[in-house]
PDB file of C-alpha atoms in Angstrom:
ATOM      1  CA  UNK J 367     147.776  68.924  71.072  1.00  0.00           C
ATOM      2  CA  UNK J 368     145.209  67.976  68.879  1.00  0.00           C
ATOM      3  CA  UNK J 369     142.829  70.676  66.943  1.00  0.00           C
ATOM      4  CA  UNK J 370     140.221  70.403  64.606  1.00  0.00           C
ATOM      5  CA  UNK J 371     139.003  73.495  62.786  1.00  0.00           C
ATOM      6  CA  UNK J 372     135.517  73.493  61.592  1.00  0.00           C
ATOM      7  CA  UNK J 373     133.332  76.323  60.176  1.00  0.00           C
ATOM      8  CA  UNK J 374     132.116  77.737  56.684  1.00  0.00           C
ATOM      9  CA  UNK J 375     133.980  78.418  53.626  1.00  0.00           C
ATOM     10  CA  UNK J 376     135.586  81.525  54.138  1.00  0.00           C
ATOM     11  CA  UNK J 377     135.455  81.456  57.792  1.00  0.00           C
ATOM     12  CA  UNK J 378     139.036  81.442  58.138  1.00  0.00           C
ATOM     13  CA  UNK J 379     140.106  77.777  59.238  1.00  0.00           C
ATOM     14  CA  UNK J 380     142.714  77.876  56.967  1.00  0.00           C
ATOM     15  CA  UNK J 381     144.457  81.394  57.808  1.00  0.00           C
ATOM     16  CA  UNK J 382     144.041  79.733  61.546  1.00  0.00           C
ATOM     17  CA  UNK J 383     145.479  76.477  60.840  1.00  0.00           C
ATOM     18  CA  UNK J 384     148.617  78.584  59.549  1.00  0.00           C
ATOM     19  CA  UNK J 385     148.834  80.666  62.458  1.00  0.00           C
ATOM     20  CA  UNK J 386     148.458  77.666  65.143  1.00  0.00           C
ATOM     21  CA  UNK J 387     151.460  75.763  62.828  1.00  0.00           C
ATOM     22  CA  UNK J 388     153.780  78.952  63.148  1.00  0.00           C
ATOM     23  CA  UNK J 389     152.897  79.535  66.901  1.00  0.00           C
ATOM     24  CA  UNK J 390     152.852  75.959  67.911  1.00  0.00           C
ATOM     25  CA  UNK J 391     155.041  74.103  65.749  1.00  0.00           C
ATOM     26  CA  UNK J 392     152.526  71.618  65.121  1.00  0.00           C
ATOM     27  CA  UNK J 393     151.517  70.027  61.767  1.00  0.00           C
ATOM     28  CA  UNK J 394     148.843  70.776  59.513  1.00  0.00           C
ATOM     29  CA  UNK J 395     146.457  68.854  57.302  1.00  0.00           C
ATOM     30  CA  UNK J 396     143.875  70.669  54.844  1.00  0.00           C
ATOM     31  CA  UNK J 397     141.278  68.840  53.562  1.00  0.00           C
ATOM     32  CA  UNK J 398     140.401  70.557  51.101  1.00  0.00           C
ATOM     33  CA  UNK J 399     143.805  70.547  49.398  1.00  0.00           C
ATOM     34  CA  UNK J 400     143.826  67.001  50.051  1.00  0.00           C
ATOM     35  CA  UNK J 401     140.007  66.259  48.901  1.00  0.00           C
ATOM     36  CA  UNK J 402     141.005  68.508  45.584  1.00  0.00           C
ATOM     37  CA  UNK J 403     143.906  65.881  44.326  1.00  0.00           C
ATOM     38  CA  UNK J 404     141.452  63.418  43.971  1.00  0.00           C
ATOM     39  CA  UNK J 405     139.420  62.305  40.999  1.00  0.00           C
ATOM     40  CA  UNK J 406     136.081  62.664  43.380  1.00  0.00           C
ATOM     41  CA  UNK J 407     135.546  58.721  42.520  1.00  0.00           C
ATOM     42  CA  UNK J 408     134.904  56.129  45.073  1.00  0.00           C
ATOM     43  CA  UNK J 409     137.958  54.962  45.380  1.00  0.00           C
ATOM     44  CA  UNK J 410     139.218  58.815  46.356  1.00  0.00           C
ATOM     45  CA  UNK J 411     136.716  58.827  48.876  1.00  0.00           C
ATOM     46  CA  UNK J 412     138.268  55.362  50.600  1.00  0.00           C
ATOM     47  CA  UNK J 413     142.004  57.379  49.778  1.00  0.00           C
ATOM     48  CA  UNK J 414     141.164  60.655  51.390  1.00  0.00           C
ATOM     49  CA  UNK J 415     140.315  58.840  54.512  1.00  0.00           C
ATOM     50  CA  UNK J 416     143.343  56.820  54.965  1.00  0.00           C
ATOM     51  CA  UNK J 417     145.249  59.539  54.441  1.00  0.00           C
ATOM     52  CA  UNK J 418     143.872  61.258  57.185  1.00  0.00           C
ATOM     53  CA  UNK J 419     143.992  58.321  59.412  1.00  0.00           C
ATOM     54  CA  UNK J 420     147.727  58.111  58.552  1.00  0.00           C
ATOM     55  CA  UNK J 421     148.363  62.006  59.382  1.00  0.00           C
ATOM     56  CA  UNK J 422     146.540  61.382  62.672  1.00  0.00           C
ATOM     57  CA  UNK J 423     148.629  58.173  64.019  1.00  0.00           C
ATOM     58  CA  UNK J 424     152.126  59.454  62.153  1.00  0.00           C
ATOM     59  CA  UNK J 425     151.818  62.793  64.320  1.00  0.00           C
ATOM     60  CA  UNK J 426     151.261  63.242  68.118  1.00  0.00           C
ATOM     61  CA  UNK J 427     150.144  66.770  68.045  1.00  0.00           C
ATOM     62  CA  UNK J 428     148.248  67.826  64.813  1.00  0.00           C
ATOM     63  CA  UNK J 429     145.845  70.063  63.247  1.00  0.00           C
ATOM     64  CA  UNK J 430     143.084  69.491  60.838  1.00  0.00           C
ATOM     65  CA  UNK J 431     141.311  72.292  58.966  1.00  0.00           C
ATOM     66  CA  UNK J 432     138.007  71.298  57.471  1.00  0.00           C
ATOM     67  CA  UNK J 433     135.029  69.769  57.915  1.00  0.00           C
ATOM     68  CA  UNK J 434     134.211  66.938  55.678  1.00  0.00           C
ATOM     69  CA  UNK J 435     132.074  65.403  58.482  1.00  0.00           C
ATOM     70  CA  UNK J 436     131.010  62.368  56.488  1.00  0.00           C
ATOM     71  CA  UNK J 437     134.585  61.111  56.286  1.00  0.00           C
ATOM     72  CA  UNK J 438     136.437  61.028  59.465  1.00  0.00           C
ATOM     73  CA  UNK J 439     134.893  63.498  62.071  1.00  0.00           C
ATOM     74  CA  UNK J 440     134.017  60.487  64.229  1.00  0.00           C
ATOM     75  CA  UNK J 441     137.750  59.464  63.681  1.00  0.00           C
ATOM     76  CA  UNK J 442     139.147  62.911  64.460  1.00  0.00           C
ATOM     77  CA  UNK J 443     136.523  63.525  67.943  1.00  0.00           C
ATOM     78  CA  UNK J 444     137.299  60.448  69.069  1.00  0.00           C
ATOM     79  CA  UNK J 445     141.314  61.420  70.632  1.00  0.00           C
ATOM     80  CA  UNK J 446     140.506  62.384  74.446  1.00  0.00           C
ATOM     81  CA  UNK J 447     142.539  65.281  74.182  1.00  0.00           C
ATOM     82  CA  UNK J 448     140.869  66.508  70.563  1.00  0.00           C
ATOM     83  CA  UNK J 449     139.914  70.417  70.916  1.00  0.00           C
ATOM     84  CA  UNK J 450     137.298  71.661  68.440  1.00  0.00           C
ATOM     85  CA  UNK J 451     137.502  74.723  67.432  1.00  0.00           C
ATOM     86  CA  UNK J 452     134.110  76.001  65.785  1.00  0.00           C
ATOM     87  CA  UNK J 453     134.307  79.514  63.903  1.00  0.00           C
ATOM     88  CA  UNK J 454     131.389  81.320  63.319  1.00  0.00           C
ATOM     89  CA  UNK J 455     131.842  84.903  61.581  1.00  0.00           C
ATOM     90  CA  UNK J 456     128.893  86.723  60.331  1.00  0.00           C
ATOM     91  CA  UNK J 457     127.869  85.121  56.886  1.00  0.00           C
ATOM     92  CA  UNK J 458     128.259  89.110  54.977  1.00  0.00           C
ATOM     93  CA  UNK J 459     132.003  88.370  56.233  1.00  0.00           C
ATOM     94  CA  UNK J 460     131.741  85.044  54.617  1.00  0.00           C
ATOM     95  CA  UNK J 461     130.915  85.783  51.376  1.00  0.00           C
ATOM     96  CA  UNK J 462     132.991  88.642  51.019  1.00  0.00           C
ATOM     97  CA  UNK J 463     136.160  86.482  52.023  1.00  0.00           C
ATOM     98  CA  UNK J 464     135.186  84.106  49.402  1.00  0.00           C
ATOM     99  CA  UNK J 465     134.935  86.135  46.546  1.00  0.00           C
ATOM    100  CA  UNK J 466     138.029  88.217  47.708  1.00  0.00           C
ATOM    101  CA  UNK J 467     140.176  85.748  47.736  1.00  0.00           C
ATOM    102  CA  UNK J 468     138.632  84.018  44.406  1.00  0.00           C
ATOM    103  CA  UNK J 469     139.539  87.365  42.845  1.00  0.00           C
ATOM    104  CA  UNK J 470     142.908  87.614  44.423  1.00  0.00           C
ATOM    105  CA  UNK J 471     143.511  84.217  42.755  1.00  0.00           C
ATOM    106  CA  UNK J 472     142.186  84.973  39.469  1.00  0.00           C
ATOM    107  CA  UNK J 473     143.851  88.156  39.113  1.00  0.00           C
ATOM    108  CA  UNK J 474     147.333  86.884  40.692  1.00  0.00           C
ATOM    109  CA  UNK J 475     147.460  82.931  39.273  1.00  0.00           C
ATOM    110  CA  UNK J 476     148.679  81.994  42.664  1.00  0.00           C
ATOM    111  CA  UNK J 477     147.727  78.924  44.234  1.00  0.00           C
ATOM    112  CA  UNK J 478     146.155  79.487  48.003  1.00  0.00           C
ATOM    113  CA  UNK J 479     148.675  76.939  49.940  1.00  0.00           C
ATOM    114  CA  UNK J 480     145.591  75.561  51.823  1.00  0.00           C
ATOM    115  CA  UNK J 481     144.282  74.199  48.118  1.00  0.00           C
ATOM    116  CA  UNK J 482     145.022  71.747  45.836  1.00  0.00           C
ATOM    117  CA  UNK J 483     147.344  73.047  42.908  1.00  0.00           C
ATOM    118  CA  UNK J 484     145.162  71.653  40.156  1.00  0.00           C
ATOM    119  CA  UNK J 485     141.879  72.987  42.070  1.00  0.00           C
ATOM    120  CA  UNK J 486     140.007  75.219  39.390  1.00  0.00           C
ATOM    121  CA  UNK J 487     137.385  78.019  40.642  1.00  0.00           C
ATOM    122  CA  UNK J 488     135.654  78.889  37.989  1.00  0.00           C
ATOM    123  CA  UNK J 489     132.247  81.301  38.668  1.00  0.00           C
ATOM    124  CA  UNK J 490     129.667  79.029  37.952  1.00  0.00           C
ATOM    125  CA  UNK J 491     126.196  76.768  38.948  1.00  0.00           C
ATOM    126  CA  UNK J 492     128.642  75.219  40.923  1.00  0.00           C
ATOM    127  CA  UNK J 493     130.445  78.438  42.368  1.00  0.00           C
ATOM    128  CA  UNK J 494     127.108  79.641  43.146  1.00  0.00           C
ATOM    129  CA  UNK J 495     125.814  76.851  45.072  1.00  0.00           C
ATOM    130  CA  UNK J 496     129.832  76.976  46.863  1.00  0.00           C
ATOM    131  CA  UNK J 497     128.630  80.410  48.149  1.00  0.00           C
ATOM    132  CA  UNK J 498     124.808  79.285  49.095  1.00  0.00           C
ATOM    133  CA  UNK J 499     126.463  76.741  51.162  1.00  0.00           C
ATOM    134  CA  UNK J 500     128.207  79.013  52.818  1.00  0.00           C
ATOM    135  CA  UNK J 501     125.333  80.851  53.459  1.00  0.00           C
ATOM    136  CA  UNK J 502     123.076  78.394  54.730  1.00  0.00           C
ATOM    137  CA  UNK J 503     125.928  76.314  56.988  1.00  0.00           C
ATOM    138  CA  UNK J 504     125.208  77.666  60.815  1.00  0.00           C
ATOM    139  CA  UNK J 505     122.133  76.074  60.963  1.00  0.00           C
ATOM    140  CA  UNK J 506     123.566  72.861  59.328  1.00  0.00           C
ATOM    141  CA  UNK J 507     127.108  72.607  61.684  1.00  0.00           C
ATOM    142  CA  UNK J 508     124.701  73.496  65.039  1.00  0.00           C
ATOM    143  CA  UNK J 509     122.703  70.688  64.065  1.00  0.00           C
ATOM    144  CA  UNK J 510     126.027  68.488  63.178  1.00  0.00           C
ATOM    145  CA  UNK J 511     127.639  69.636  66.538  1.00  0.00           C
ATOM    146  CA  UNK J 512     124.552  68.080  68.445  1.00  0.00           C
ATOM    147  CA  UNK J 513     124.787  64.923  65.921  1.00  0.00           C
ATOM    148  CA  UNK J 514     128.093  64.099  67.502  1.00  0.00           C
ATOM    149  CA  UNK J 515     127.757  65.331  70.801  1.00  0.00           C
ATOM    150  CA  UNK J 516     130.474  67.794  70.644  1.00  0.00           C
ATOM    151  CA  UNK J 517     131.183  68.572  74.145  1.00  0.00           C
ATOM    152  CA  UNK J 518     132.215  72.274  74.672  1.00  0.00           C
ATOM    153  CA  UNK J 519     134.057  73.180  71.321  1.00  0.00           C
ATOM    154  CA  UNK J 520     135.738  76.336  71.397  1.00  0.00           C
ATOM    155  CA  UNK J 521     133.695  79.240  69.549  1.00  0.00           C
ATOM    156  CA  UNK J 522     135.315  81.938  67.561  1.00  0.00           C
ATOM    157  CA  UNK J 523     132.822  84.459  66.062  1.00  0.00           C
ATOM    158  CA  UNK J 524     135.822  87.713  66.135  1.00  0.00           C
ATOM    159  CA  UNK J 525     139.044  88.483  66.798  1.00  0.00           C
ATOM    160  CA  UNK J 526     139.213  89.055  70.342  1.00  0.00           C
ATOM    161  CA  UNK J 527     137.871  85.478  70.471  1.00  0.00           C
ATOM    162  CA  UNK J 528     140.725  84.118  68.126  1.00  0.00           C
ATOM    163  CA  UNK J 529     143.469  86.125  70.404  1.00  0.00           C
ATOM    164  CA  UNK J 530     142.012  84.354  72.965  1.00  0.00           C
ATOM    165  CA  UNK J 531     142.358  81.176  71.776  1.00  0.00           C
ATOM    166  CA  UNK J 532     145.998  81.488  70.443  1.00  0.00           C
ATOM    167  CA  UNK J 533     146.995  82.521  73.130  1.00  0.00           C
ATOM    168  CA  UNK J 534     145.485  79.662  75.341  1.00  0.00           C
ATOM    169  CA  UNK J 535     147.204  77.006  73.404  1.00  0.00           C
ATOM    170  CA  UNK J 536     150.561  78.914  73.057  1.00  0.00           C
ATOM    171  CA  UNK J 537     151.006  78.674  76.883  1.00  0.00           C
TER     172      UNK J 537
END
């Protein structure tokens, strides 16, 4: 089984990622946590996508939580048996998630397992245009979704949906 997990900062990708590894046994690959080692140079770009190459041809079943279409999306929807899994939650939900669990993190000093242990959040320009993208990505994932011709992804806008889902690919 092979699942890719797209959708918005704080849509929950992550969280699912975790709960399709402890259902399903399968392996997991963040991007983010992966992206976030790097020195953001060139040369990590051409390293962050042979490392996802290599988790996709070392493991049979996999998951892959994150977008990062510009990398290896064509890569990762190109396995017959790929299932996308797109989650849309209202942005309010978003946003709310985001600065939750940047609060948690600031408060606690734990790292989020899904992230890099060096990645710093600090609430910023940058932090600020973090949570406009957010806000602005379902019109910019529809429009990548028709880009690639992503053939009946799985949508999960609640938790009946997500229910749904887990318990489709735990049978």
């Amino acid at each position: 089984m092979k699942i890719i997990l797209i959708g918005s900062p704080g849509s929950g990708k992550s969280t699912l990622a975790r709960e399709i590894e402890k259902l399903a046994q399968i392996p997991i690959l963040h991007l983010d946590k992966l992206w976030h080692t790097t020195d953001y140079s060139d040369e990590a770009i051409d390293w962050f996508i042979k490392e996802q190459e290599k988790f996709m041809e070392e493991n049979e079943s996999w998951v892959i939580d994150g977008n990062y279409f510009n990398s290896t999306i064509e890569k990762r929807l190109s396995y017959d048996d790929v299932i996308v899994v797109v989650i849309q939650i209202p942005r309010h939900k978003r946003i709310y998630r985001i600065l939750k669990r940047s609060l948690k993190r600031r408060v606690s000093k734990e790292n989020r397992p899904d992230m890099a242990s060096n990645f710093s959040e600090k609430f910023d320009k940058e932090y600020l245009d973090f949570l406009k993208i957010s806000w602005t990505y379902d019109e910019k994932v529809a429009q990548r979704i028709n880009d690639y011709e992503i053939k009946n992804p799985i949508i999960i806008k609640n938790q009946r949906d997500k229910e749904n889902f887990l318990n489709m690919i735990s049978q």
